[in-house]
mmCIF file of C-alpha atoms in Angstrom:
data_model
loop_
_atom_site.group_PDB
_atom_site.id
_atom_site.type_symbol
_atom_site.label_atom_id
_atom_site.label_comp_id
_atom_site.label_asym_id
_atom_site.label_seq_id
_atom_site.Cartn_x
_atom_site.Cartn_y
_atom_site.Cartn_z
ATOM 1 C CA MET A 27 0.000 0.000 0.000
ATOM 2 C CA LYS A 28 2.881 2.274 0.942
ATOM 3 C CA LYS A 29 4.537 1.500 -2.424
ATOM 4 C CA VAL A 30 1.387 2.375 -4.333
ATOM 5 C CA PHE A 31 1.122 5.605 -2.396
ATOM 6 C CA LYS A 32 4.780 6.475 -3.199
ATOM 7 C CA VAL A 33 4.241 5.805 -6.915
ATOM 8 C CA PHE A 34 1.082 7.902 -6.854
ATOM 9 C CA ILE A 35 2.885 10.818 -5.185
ATOM 10 C CA THR A 36 5.818 10.595 -7.663
ATOM 11 C CA LEU A 37 3.402 10.544 -10.615
ATOM 12 C CA ALA A 38 1.462 13.469 -9.213
ATOM 13 C CA ILE A 39 4.635 15.546 -8.747
ATOM 14 C CA LEU A 40 5.790 14.612 -12.255
ATOM 15 C CA SER A 41 2.511 15.570 -13.888
ATOM 16 C CA VAL A 42 2.341 18.857 -11.982
ATOM 17 C CA SER A 43 5.899 19.757 -12.996
ATOM 18 C CA LEU A 44 5.239 18.780 -16.640
ATOM 19 C CA THR A 45 2.078 20.839 -16.791
ATOM 20 C CA THR A 46 3.855 23.810 -15.213
ATOM 21 C CA ASN A 47 6.725 23.541 -17.700
ATOM 22 C CA LEU A 48 4.394 23.273 -20.652
ATOM 23 C CA PHE A 49 2.374 26.239 -19.447
ATOM 24 C CA ALA A 50 5.533 28.231 -18.836
ATOM 25 C CA GLN A 51 6.811 27.451 -22.318
ATOM 26 C CA LYS A 52 3.543 28.478 -23.860
ATOM 27 C CA THR A 53 3.495 31.706 -21.875
ATOM 28 C CA ASN A 54 7.123 32.463 -22.784
ATOM 29 C CA SER A 55 6.535 31.873 -26.459
ATOM 30 C CA THR A 56 3.447 34.078 -26.365
ATOM 31 C CA SER A 57 5.183 36.871 -24.493
ATOM 32 C CA SER A 58 8.300 36.759 -26.690
ATOM 33 C CA LYS A 59 6.036 36.866 -29.735
ATOM 34 C CA ALA A 60 4.241 39.866 -28.272
ATOM 35 C CA SER A 61 7.492 41.695 -27.609
ATOM 36 C CA THR A 62 8.874 41.130 -31.114
ATOM 37 C CA VAL A 63 5.705 42.029 -33.012
ATOM 38 C CA PHE A 64 5.810 45.735 -33.773
ATOM 39 C CA ILE A 65 3.502 47.167 -36.366
ATOM 40 C CA THR A 66 5.224 49.165 -39.099
ATOM 41 C CA PRO A 67 4.403 52.817 -38.401
ATOM 42 C CA LYS A 68 2.331 54.753 -40.900
ATOM 43 C CA VAL A 69 4.083 57.822 -42.246
ATOM 44 C CA THR A 70 1.854 60.665 -43.434
ATOM 45 C CA LYS A 71 2.915 63.128 -46.097
ATOM 46 C CA VAL A 72 2.712 66.826 -45.238
ATOM 47 C CA ASP A 73 3.433 69.907 -47.316
ATOM 48 C CA GLU A 74 4.091 73.585 -46.588
ATOM 49 C CA ILE A 75 0.388 74.163 -45.885
ATOM 50 C CA THR A 76 -0.598 71.065 -43.898
ATOM 51 C CA ILE A 77 2.518 71.284 -41.713
ATOM 52 C CA LYS A 78 1.168 74.502 -40.172
ATOM 53 C CA GLU A 79 -1.784 72.577 -38.755
ATOM 54 C CA ILE A 80 0.281 69.761 -37.258
ATOM 55 C CA LEU A 81 2.629 72.266 -35.615
ATOM 56 C CA LYS A 82 -0.227 73.732 -33.580
ATOM 57 C CA PRO A 83 -0.312 72.384 -30.000
ATOM 58 C CA LYS A 84 -3.586 70.743 -29.090
ATOM 59 C CA GLY A 85 -3.947 71.343 -25.370
ATOM 60 C CA LYS A 86 -0.535 69.943 -24.462
ATOM 61 C CA PRO A 87 3.092 70.897 -25.012
ATOM 62 C CA LEU A 88 4.193 69.729 -28.449
ATOM 63 C CA LEU A 89 7.654 68.337 -29.157
ATOM 64 C CA VAL A 90 8.671 68.074 -32.829
ATOM 65 C CA ASN A 91 11.769 66.421 -34.245
ATOM 66 C CA PHE A 92 12.857 67.002 -37.857
ATOM 67 C CA TRP A 93 15.119 64.245 -39.114
ATOM 68 C CA ALA A 94 16.096 62.096 -42.105
ATOM 69 C CA THR A 95 17.239 58.506 -42.497
ATOM 70 C CA TRP A 96 20.432 59.664 -44.214
ATOM 71 C CA CYS A 97 21.307 62.003 -41.364
ATOM 72 C CA VAL A 98 23.768 60.236 -39.054
ATOM 73 C CA PRO A 99 23.268 62.438 -35.970
ATOM 74 C CA CYS A 100 19.487 62.069 -36.416
ATOM 75 C CA ARG A 101 19.842 58.288 -36.262
ATOM 76 C CA GLU A 102 22.167 58.571 -33.286
ATOM 77 C CA GLU A 103 19.737 60.609 -31.188
ATOM 78 C CA PHE A 104 16.604 58.640 -32.106
ATOM 79 C CA PRO A 105 16.767 56.054 -29.251
ATOM 80 C CA GLU A 106 16.777 58.950 -26.783
ATOM 81 C CA LEU A 107 13.761 60.485 -28.473
ATOM 82 C CA VAL A 108 11.931 57.171 -28.151
ATOM 83 C CA GLU A 109 12.790 57.147 -24.428
ATOM 84 C CA ILE A 110 11.458 60.697 -24.009
ATOM 85 C CA ASP A 111 8.270 59.653 -25.800
ATOM 86 C CA LYS A 112 7.822 56.714 -23.410
ATOM 87 C CA GLU A 113 8.457 58.843 -20.355
ATOM 88 C CA TYR A 114 6.108 61.676 -21.303
ATOM 89 C CA LYS A 115 3.417 59.716 -23.127
ATOM 90 C CA GLY A 116 -0.010 61.212 -22.439
ATOM 91 C CA LYS A 117 1.469 64.335 -20.896
ATOM 92 C CA ILE A 118 2.758 65.861 -24.123
ATOM 93 C CA ASP A 119 2.307 65.380 -27.863
ATOM 94 C CA PHE A 120 5.416 64.273 -29.702
ATOM 95 C CA ILE A 121 5.687 64.013 -33.482
ATOM 96 C CA THR A 122 8.531 63.329 -35.886
ATOM 97 C CA ILE A 123 8.844 64.890 -39.337
ATOM 98 C CA SER A 124 11.182 63.260 -41.826
ATOM 99 C CA LEU A 125 12.802 65.268 -44.608
ATOM 100 C CA ASP A 126 13.636 62.219 -46.664
ATOM 101 C CA ASP A 127 12.690 61.959 -50.309
ATOM 102 C CA LEU A 128 9.038 61.144 -50.918
ATOM 103 C CA ALA A 129 10.085 57.744 -52.321
ATOM 104 C CA GLU A 130 11.106 56.737 -48.776
ATOM 105 C CA ILE A 131 7.643 57.266 -47.266
ATOM 106 C CA ASN A 132 6.866 53.555 -47.523
ATOM 107 C CA ARG A 133 10.451 52.280 -47.421
ATOM 108 C CA ASP A 134 13.366 53.539 -45.331
ATOM 109 C CA VAL A 135 11.408 55.916 -43.094
ATOM 110 C CA PRO A 136 8.892 53.373 -41.668
ATOM 111 C CA LYS A 137 11.614 50.722 -41.667
ATOM 112 C CA PHE A 138 13.845 52.848 -39.444
ATOM 113 C CA LEU A 139 10.948 53.863 -37.181
ATOM 114 C CA LYS A 140 10.059 50.208 -36.774
ATOM 115 C CA GLU A 141 13.638 49.347 -35.869
ATOM 116 C CA MET A 142 13.567 52.115 -33.269
ATOM 117 C CA LYS A 143 10.145 50.948 -31.994
ATOM 118 C CA ALA A 144 9.013 54.541 -32.347
ATOM 119 C CA THR A 145 5.328 55.105 -31.665
ATOM 120 C CA MET A 146 5.186 58.863 -32.151
ATOM 121 C CA PRO A 147 2.967 60.044 -35.044
ATOM 122 C CA ALA A 148 5.293 60.196 -38.049
ATOM 123 C CA TYR A 149 5.207 62.593 -40.992
ATOM 124 C CA LEU A 150 7.281 63.218 -44.092
ATOM 125 C CA LEU A 151 7.618 66.771 -45.351
ATOM 126 C CA ARG A 152 7.589 67.253 -49.085
ATOM 127 C CA THR A 153 7.693 70.826 -50.241
ATOM 128 C CA ASN A 154 8.867 72.677 -53.314
ATOM 129 C CA ASP A 155 10.486 75.327 -51.159
ATOM 130 C CA GLU A 156 12.393 73.876 -48.227
ATOM 131 C CA ASN A 157 14.082 77.200 -47.623
ATOM 132 C CA ALA A 158 10.754 78.956 -47.077
ATOM 133 C CA VAL A 159 9.423 76.213 -44.773
ATOM 134 C CA ILE A 160 12.594 76.163 -42.678
ATOM 135 C CA SER A 161 12.483 79.947 -42.318
ATOM 136 C CA SER A 162 8.818 79.851 -41.332
ATOM 137 C CA ILE A 163 9.320 77.220 -38.637
ATOM 138 C CA SER A 164 12.050 78.928 -36.638
ATOM 139 C CA LYS A 165 14.623 81.667 -36.976
ATOM 140 C CA ASP A 166 16.970 79.361 -35.054
ATOM 141 C CA TRP A 167 16.872 76.679 -37.731
ATOM 142 C CA GLN A 168 19.734 77.266 -40.141
ATOM 143 C CA GLY A 169 18.795 74.256 -42.252
ATOM 144 C CA GLY A 170 20.795 71.485 -40.611
ATOM 145 C CA LEU A 171 19.403 68.220 -39.253
ATOM 146 C CA PRO A 172 18.345 67.100 -36.732
ATOM 147 C CA PHE A 173 16.245 70.017 -35.579
ATOM 148 C CA THR A 174 14.017 69.805 -32.521
ATOM 149 C CA ILE A 175 11.450 72.362 -31.443
ATOM 150 C CA LEU A 176 9.272 72.433 -28.339
ATOM 151 C CA TYR A 177 6.051 74.411 -28.275
ATOM 152 C CA ALA A 178 4.196 75.386 -25.122
ATOM 153 C CA GLU A 179 0.441 74.707 -24.946
ATOM 154 C CA ASN A 180 -0.276 78.217 -26.231
ATOM 155 C CA GLY A 181 1.980 77.787 -29.268
ATOM 156 C CA ASP A 182 4.943 79.773 -27.942
ATOM 157 C CA VAL A 183 8.336 78.298 -28.783
ATOM 158 C CA ALA A 184 9.855 77.047 -25.521
ATOM 159 C CA HIS A 185 13.038 75.471 -26.871
ATOM 160 C CA THR A 186 14.889 74.805 -30.133
ATOM 161 C CA ARG A 187 17.952 72.775 -30.936
ATOM 162 C CA GLN A 188 19.783 72.246 -34.223
ATOM 163 C CA GLY A 189 21.958 69.174 -33.758
ATOM 164 C CA ILE A 190 21.696 66.275 -31.315
ATOM 165 C CA ILE A 191 19.457 67.179 -28.383
ATOM 166 C CA LYS A 192 20.720 67.530 -24.857
ATOM 167 C CA VAL A 193 18.288 65.207 -23.072
ATOM 168 C CA ASP A 194 18.550 66.945 -19.680
ATOM 169 C CA ILE A 195 17.743 70.334 -21.174
ATOM 170 C CA VAL A 196 14.730 68.986 -23.108
ATOM 171 C CA LYS A 197 13.410 67.209 -19.992
ATOM 172 C CA ASN A 198 13.869 70.318 -17.858
ATOM 173 C CA LYS A 199 11.963 72.390 -20.402
ATOM 174 C CA LEU A 200 9.218 69.755 -20.618
ATOM 175 C CA ASN A 201 8.936 69.519 -16.849
ATOM 176 C CA SER A 202 8.690 73.261 -16.397
ATOM 177 C CA LEU A 203 6.049 73.493 -19.143
ATOM 178 C CA LEU A 204 4.045 70.706 -17.529
ATOM 179 C CA LYS A 205 4.408 72.301 -14.100
ATOM 180 C CA ALA A 206 3.262 75.662 -15.453
ATOM 181 C CA GLY A 207 0.345 73.958 -17.220
ATOM 182 C CA THR A 208 -0.774 72.176 -14.034
ATOM 183 C CA ALA A 209 -0.483 75.369 -11.981
ATOM 184 C CA LYS A 210 -2.565 77.236 -14.562
ATOM 185 C CA LYS A 211 -5.248 74.517 -14.566
ATOM 186 C CA ASN A 212 -5.405 74.563 -10.769
ATOM 187 C CA THR A 213 -5.913 78.301 -10.685
ATOM 188 C CA THR A 214 -8.598 78.029 -13.368
ATOM 189 C CA ILE A 215 -10.484 75.253 -11.574
ATOM 190 C CA LYS A 216 -10.271 76.901 -8.142
ATOM 191 C CA LYS A 217 -13.331 79.145 -7.828
ATOM 192 C CA PRO A 218 -13.116 82.419 -5.936
ATOM 193 C CA CYS A 219 -14.480 82.378 -2.431
ATOM 194 C CA ASP A 220 -18.162 83.257 -2.209
ATOM 195 C CA PRO A 221 -18.872 84.606 1.290
ATOM 196 C CA LYS A 222 -22.656 84.256 0.917
ATOM 197 C CA LYS A 223 -22.337 80.595 -0.043
ATOM 198 C CA ASP A 224 -19.868 80.021 2.754
ATOM 199 C CA ILE A 225 -22.345 81.446 5.230
ATOM 200 C CA LYS A 226 -25.106 79.243 3.814
ATOM 201 C CA ILE A 227 -22.959 76.149 4.168
ATOM 202 C CA LYS A 228 -22.250 77.084 7.741
ATOM 203 C CA ASN A 229 -25.945 77.411 8.436
ATOM 204 C CA MET B 1 29.131 104.305 2.061
ATOM 205 C CA LYS B 2 31.301 101.176 2.149
ATOM 206 C CA ARG B 3 28.210 99.043 1.613
ATOM 207 C CA LYS B 4 27.187 101.133 -1.399
ATOM 208 C CA SER B 5 30.657 100.771 -2.983
ATOM 209 C CA ILE B 6 30.569 97.003 -2.542
ATOM 210 C CA LEU B 7 27.131 96.861 -4.141
ATOM 211 C CA PHE B 8 28.306 99.036 -7.048
ATOM 212 C CA VAL B 9 31.372 96.833 -7.668
ATOM 213 C CA ALA B 10 29.216 93.684 -7.545
ATOM 214 C CA LEU B 11 26.722 95.194 -9.983
ATOM 215 C CA LEU B 12 29.519 96.244 -12.325
ATOM 216 C CA ALA B 13 30.998 92.727 -12.206
ATOM 217 C CA VAL B 14 27.634 91.158 -13.066
ATOM 218 C CA VAL B 15 27.043 93.583 -15.956
ATOM 219 C CA THR B 16 30.581 93.029 -17.318
ATOM 220 C CA PHE B 17 30.133 89.247 -17.095
ATOM 221 C CA PHE B 18 26.856 89.241 -19.025
ATOM 222 C CA ALA B 19 28.144 91.726 -21.577
ATOM 223 C CA SER B 20 31.238 89.621 -22.302
ATOM 224 C CA THR B 21 29.132 86.452 -22.511
ATOM 225 C CA ASN B 22 26.849 88.046 -25.084
ATOM 226 C CA ILE B 23 29.741 89.311 -27.177
ATOM 227 C CA SER B 24 31.473 85.959 -27.284
ATOM 228 C CA SER B 25 28.312 84.036 -28.162
ATOM 229 C CA ALA B 26 27.432 86.529 -30.885
ATOM 230 C CA GLU B 27 30.866 86.296 -32.472
ATOM 231 C CA GLU B 28 31.193 82.541 -32.252
ATOM 232 C CA GLY B 29 30.588 80.791 -35.550
ATOM 233 C CA THR B 30 29.358 83.780 -37.486
ATOM 234 C CA PHE B 31 30.774 85.528 -40.514
ATOM 235 C CA PRO B 32 28.340 88.272 -41.462
ATOM 236 C CA ILE B 33 27.682 89.528 -44.977
ATOM 237 C CA GLY B 34 30.169 92.284 -45.766
ATOM 238 C CA SER B 35 32.981 90.691 -43.729
ATOM 239 C CA LYS B 36 36.397 90.425 -45.333
ATOM 240 C CA LEU B 37 38.103 87.076 -45.475
ATOM 241 C CA ASP B 38 41.870 87.273 -45.081
ATOM 242 C CA ASN B 39 43.781 85.177 -47.548
ATOM 243 C CA VAL B 40 43.759 81.520 -46.485
ATOM 244 C CA THR B 41 45.929 78.627 -47.608
ATOM 245 C CA MET B 42 44.864 75.006 -47.326
ATOM 246 C CA PRO B 43 45.977 71.728 -48.882
ATOM 247 C CA ASP B 44 44.157 69.884 -51.638
ATOM 248 C CA PRO B 45 43.567 66.109 -51.225
ATOM 249 C CA MET B 46 47.044 65.452 -52.697
ATOM 250 C CA GLY B 47 48.617 67.574 -49.971
ATOM 251 C CA LYS B 48 49.526 70.531 -52.176
ATOM 252 C CA ASP B 49 48.794 73.971 -50.690
ATOM 253 C CA TYR B 50 46.645 76.520 -52.493
ATOM 254 C CA SER B 51 45.732 80.001 -51.318
ATOM 255 C CA LEU B 52 42.428 81.778 -51.832
ATOM 256 C CA ASN B 53 44.159 84.559 -53.721
ATOM 257 C CA ASP B 54 45.714 82.009 -56.076
ATOM 258 C CA LEU B 55 42.392 80.337 -56.782
ATOM 259 C CA LYS B 56 39.921 83.209 -56.989
ATOM 260 C CA GLY B 57 38.721 84.606 -60.304
ATOM 261 C CA LYS B 58 38.567 88.209 -61.419
ATOM 262 C CA ASN B 59 35.037 88.443 -60.025
ATOM 263 C CA GLY B 60 35.687 86.510 -56.877
ATOM 264 C CA SER B 61 35.303 83.006 -55.533
ATOM 265 C CA LEU B 62 32.519 80.687 -54.495
ATOM 266 C CA ILE B 63 33.351 78.474 -51.549
ATOM 267 C CA VAL B 64 31.126 75.427 -51.288
ATOM 268 C CA PHE B 65 31.232 73.066 -48.319
ATOM 269 C CA LEU B 66 30.973 69.489 -49.575
ATOM 270 C CA SER B 67 30.737 65.991 -48.223
ATOM 271 C CA VAL B 68 31.587 62.517 -49.449
ATOM 272 C CA GLN B 69 28.506 60.851 -47.982
ATOM 273 C CA CYS B 70 25.804 63.503 -47.798
ATOM 274 C CA PRO B 71 22.854 62.611 -50.068
ATOM 275 C CA VAL B 72 21.869 66.260 -50.364
ATOM 276 C CA VAL B 73 25.304 67.083 -51.814
ATOM 277 C CA LYS B 74 24.821 64.201 -54.263
ATOM 278 C CA GLN B 75 21.521 65.738 -55.353
ATOM 279 C CA TYR B 76 23.300 69.028 -55.991
ATOM 280 C CA ASP B 77 26.436 67.657 -57.712
ATOM 281 C CA ASP B 78 25.237 68.188 -61.283
ATOM 282 C CA ARG B 79 23.965 71.676 -60.557
ATOM 283 C CA ILE B 80 27.182 72.607 -58.714
ATOM 284 C CA ASN B 81 29.210 71.562 -61.776
ATOM 285 C CA GLU B 82 26.853 73.312 -64.149
ATOM 286 C CA ILE B 83 26.967 76.607 -62.208
ATOM 287 C CA ALA B 84 30.741 76.328 -61.684
ATOM 288 C CA ASN B 85 31.322 75.894 -65.430
ATOM 289 C CA ALA B 86 28.940 78.652 -66.406
ATOM 290 C CA TYR B 87 30.362 81.263 -64.031
ATOM 291 C CA LYS B 88 34.025 80.348 -64.388
ATOM 292 C CA GLU B 89 33.757 81.960 -67.809
ATOM 293 C CA LYS B 90 32.436 85.072 -66.050
ATOM 294 C CA GLY B 91 35.333 85.237 -63.602
ATOM 295 C CA ILE B 92 33.899 83.465 -60.546
ATOM 296 C CA ASN B 93 35.938 80.442 -59.507
ATOM 297 C CA PHE B 94 34.552 77.636 -57.364
ATOM 298 C CA ILE B 95 36.507 76.098 -54.482
ATOM 299 C CA GLY B 96 35.181 73.026 -52.669
ATOM 300 C CA VAL B 97 35.874 72.439 -48.975
ATOM 301 C CA TYR B 98 35.740 69.138 -47.068
ATOM 302 C CA SER B 99 35.480 69.733 -43.319
ATOM 303 C CA ASN B 100 33.803 66.576 -41.990
ATOM 304 C CA ARG B 101 35.962 64.846 -39.395
ATOM 305 C CA THR B 102 34.363 61.569 -40.424
ATOM 306 C CA GLU B 103 35.684 61.760 -43.996
ATOM 307 C CA PRO B 104 39.400 60.953 -44.342
ATOM 308 C CA VAL B 105 41.514 62.467 -47.121
ATOM 309 C CA ASP B 106 41.634 59.126 -48.995
ATOM 310 C CA ALA B 107 37.835 59.052 -49.134
ATOM 311 C CA VAL B 108 37.733 62.629 -50.439
ATOM 312 C CA ARG B 109 40.399 61.843 -53.050
ATOM 313 C CA GLU B 110 38.360 58.894 -54.266
ATOM 314 C CA HIS B 111 35.110 60.845 -54.144
ATOM 315 C CA ILE B 112 36.206 63.792 -56.295
ATOM 316 C CA LYS B 113 37.729 61.639 -59.044
ATOM 317 C CA ASN B 114 36.000 62.701 -62.251
ATOM 318 C CA LEU B 115 33.357 64.586 -60.249
ATOM 319 C CA TYR B 116 34.268 68.252 -59.839
ATOM 320 C CA LYS B 117 36.126 70.426 -62.317
ATOM 321 C CA PHE B 118 37.303 72.863 -59.656
ATOM 322 C CA PRO B 119 39.908 72.645 -56.865
ATOM 323 C CA VAL B 120 38.997 71.438 -53.386
ATOM 324 C CA TRP B 121 40.539 72.082 -49.989
ATOM 325 C CA ILE B 122 40.907 69.746 -47.051
ATOM 326 C CA ASP B 123 39.847 71.643 -43.954
ATOM 327 C CA LYS B 124 41.699 69.743 -41.251
ATOM 328 C CA ASN B 125 40.008 69.919 -37.841
ATOM 329 C CA ASN B 126 37.226 72.043 -39.421
ATOM 330 C CA VAL B 127 39.158 75.224 -38.651
ATOM 331 C CA PHE B 128 37.909 76.977 -41.793
ATOM 332 C CA ALA B 129 34.293 75.847 -41.228
ATOM 333 C CA ASP B 130 34.567 77.291 -37.712
ATOM 334 C CA LYS B 131 35.944 80.558 -39.065
ATOM 335 C CA LEU B 132 33.003 81.003 -41.438
ATOM 336 C CA GLY B 133 30.452 79.383 -39.144
ATOM 337 C CA ALA B 134 29.576 76.806 -41.810
ATOM 338 C CA THR B 135 27.428 74.021 -40.397
ATOM 339 C CA ARG B 136 25.959 72.182 -43.393
ATOM 340 C CA THR B 137 26.772 70.630 -46.735
ATOM 341 C CA PRO B 138 26.166 71.965 -49.298
ATOM 342 C CA GLU B 139 26.506 75.508 -47.985
ATOM 343 C CA VAL B 140 27.955 78.282 -50.133
ATOM 344 C CA TYR B 141 29.841 81.540 -49.512
ATOM 345 C CA TYR B 142 30.382 83.997 -52.349
ATOM 346 C CA PHE B 143 33.324 86.341 -51.886
ATOM 347 C CA ASN B 144 33.839 89.175 -54.353
ATOM 348 C CA ASN B 145 37.250 90.026 -55.824
ATOM 349 C CA ASN B 146 38.163 91.862 -52.604
ATOM 350 C CA ASN B 147 37.305 88.753 -50.576
ATOM 351 C CA ILE B 148 34.238 90.454 -49.102
ATOM 352 C CA LEU B 149 31.315 88.119 -48.372
ATOM 353 C CA ASP B 150 28.448 89.028 -50.708
ATOM 354 C CA TYR B 151 26.191 85.961 -50.472
ATOM 355 C CA HIS B 152 25.834 83.079 -48.035
ATOM 356 C CA GLY B 153 23.483 80.120 -47.854
ATOM 357 C CA ALA B 154 21.731 77.798 -50.248
ATOM 358 C CA ILE B 155 22.323 77.142 -53.946
ATOM 359 C CA ASP B 156 18.581 77.156 -54.650
ATOM 360 C CA ASN B 157 15.312 76.347 -52.928
ATOM 361 C CA ASP B 158 14.772 72.758 -54.094
ATOM 362 C CA ARG B 159 17.342 70.057 -53.476
ATOM 363 C CA SER B 160 15.619 67.647 -55.870
ATOM 364 C CA GLY B 161 16.222 70.158 -58.657
ATOM 365 C CA THR B 162 12.822 69.505 -60.202
ATOM 366 C CA ASN B 163 10.923 72.516 -58.834
ATOM 367 C CA ILE B 164 13.464 75.282 -58.468
ATOM 368 C CA THR B 165 11.639 78.572 -58.176
ATOM 369 C CA LYS B 166 14.418 80.527 -56.473
ATOM 370 C CA PRO B 167 17.912 79.981 -57.879
ATOM 371 C CA PHE B 168 19.494 81.999 -55.057
ATOM 372 C CA LEU B 169 23.139 81.591 -56.051
ATOM 373 C CA LYS B 170 22.628 82.273 -59.754
ATOM 374 C CA ASN B 171 20.544 85.333 -58.866
ATOM 375 C CA ALA B 172 23.288 86.619 -56.591
ATOM 376 C CA PHE B 173 25.946 86.079 -59.275
ATOM 377 C CA ASN B 174 23.844 87.717 -61.978
ATOM 378 C CA GLU B 175 23.004 90.746 -59.878
ATOM 379 C CA LYS B 176 26.629 91.161 -58.834
ATOM 380 C CA LEU B 177 27.923 90.790 -62.392
ATOM 381 C CA ALA B 178 25.353 93.328 -63.574
ATOM 382 C CA GLY B 179 26.696 95.774 -60.995
ATOM 383 C CA LYS B 180 23.471 95.653 -58.964
ATOM 384 C CA GLU B 181 22.917 95.156 -55.259
ATOM 385 C CA ILE B 182 22.283 91.501 -54.400
ATOM 386 C CA THR B 183 18.617 91.247 -53.385
ATOM 387 C CA GLU B 184 18.823 88.133 -51.222
ATOM 388 C CA LYS B 185 22.205 88.099 -49.526
ATOM 389 C CA GLU B 186 21.534 85.331 -47.048
ATOM 390 C CA THR B 187 19.397 82.202 -47.237
ATOM 391 C CA ARG B 188 19.208 78.959 -45.258
ATOM 392 C CA ALA B 189 21.027 76.035 -46.754
ATOM 393 C CA PHE B 190 19.315 72.719 -46.140
ATOM 394 C CA GLY B 191 21.673 69.776 -45.865
ATOM 395 C CA CYS B 192 23.807 67.485 -43.754
ATOM 396 C CA THR B 193 25.443 68.732 -40.592
ATOM 397 C CA ILE B 194 29.226 69.110 -40.730
ATOM 398 C CA LYS B 195 30.673 66.646 -38.251
ATOM 399 C CA ARG B 196 33.196 68.557 -36.187
ATOM 400 C CA ILE B 197 36.060 67.479 -33.985
ATOM 401 C CA LYS B 198 35.343 67.592 -30.286
ATOM 402 C CA LYS B 199 37.142 70.525 -28.760
ATOM 403 C CA GLU B 200 38.430 70.400 -25.231
ATOM 404 C CA LYS B 201 37.022 73.124 -23.062
ATOM 405 C CA MET B 202 39.593 75.697 -22.000
#
């Protein structure tokens, strides 16, 4: 009887461990699949007219990065941009605008964004007058890439950078914009004291 | 009285500090229109030295910052050659400059083979790019026969070359050659950033 019991216990332990292993394998394969699957981002074409609309903040600070796949410093800074996007997701709007040739809108641009696992809305600027567009975007932009510009909620330019961004500076600017935005909201929500109402409440 | 003097000295120190900071940042990397460029001598990719005064034409020189790898320069190559040929006859000589730290002399030598019909300089440690404040390729500087900067910026307003509506450089040349004032003296050149050497802070 003891022997039978021992065999039963051994079998039970074996089956439990097998089931656990199988389940673990299944879970691992599912999770690894989930982590590797990344949908190719859609890149939208913009021109000198439509870009004006996308550069308008919509209730949040707006961070914009101009880049191109052929621009080495742009590629170098991109992982940091993706990190900033992750950290500030929901708090700010962050878009990227590629200045690659139009032919790359379905090729190198989405391919690179996919490699970077970038989830920011992506655009490609095609204009007949780059000089005019660059001048209209910022007086600080001499025409080099990358170029990053941060707009406050009200559309004011809070920060610009031609060349690789300095992450600390961008984060400081973002934090102060967010802080200012929260403070403003709090003052707007807070109603002025109404003595009559206060008296009523007391009664 | 003593307290007032201390306050005055402190205020003066603060004002002097900010004033000097502004001056240095304004001067750094800029070469305004109308500035005179002293004669410079730099080597070509074969190591032979050439001076600006040796290379310039009777109506001046066009300095164009170039790159081996930059796709925007590639898009402009044909137009650069075309403009260089057309205006060489009118006394404006082109000089190419390679300032990228990432592009060794061998690569430049290989790159320019059968490409440009004008001399090029190797700007070691981007000293010349720093002097002019050049940051992109292609970026052009037109100096008249007295080495005074008359035009700076882009070649035209469309890198693809298919929709050029503003041929900035040609316009500047034509106005200058006609003895007129150049209408647009400065434009923004779109292109690749010049990769500079890292300088140690003093």
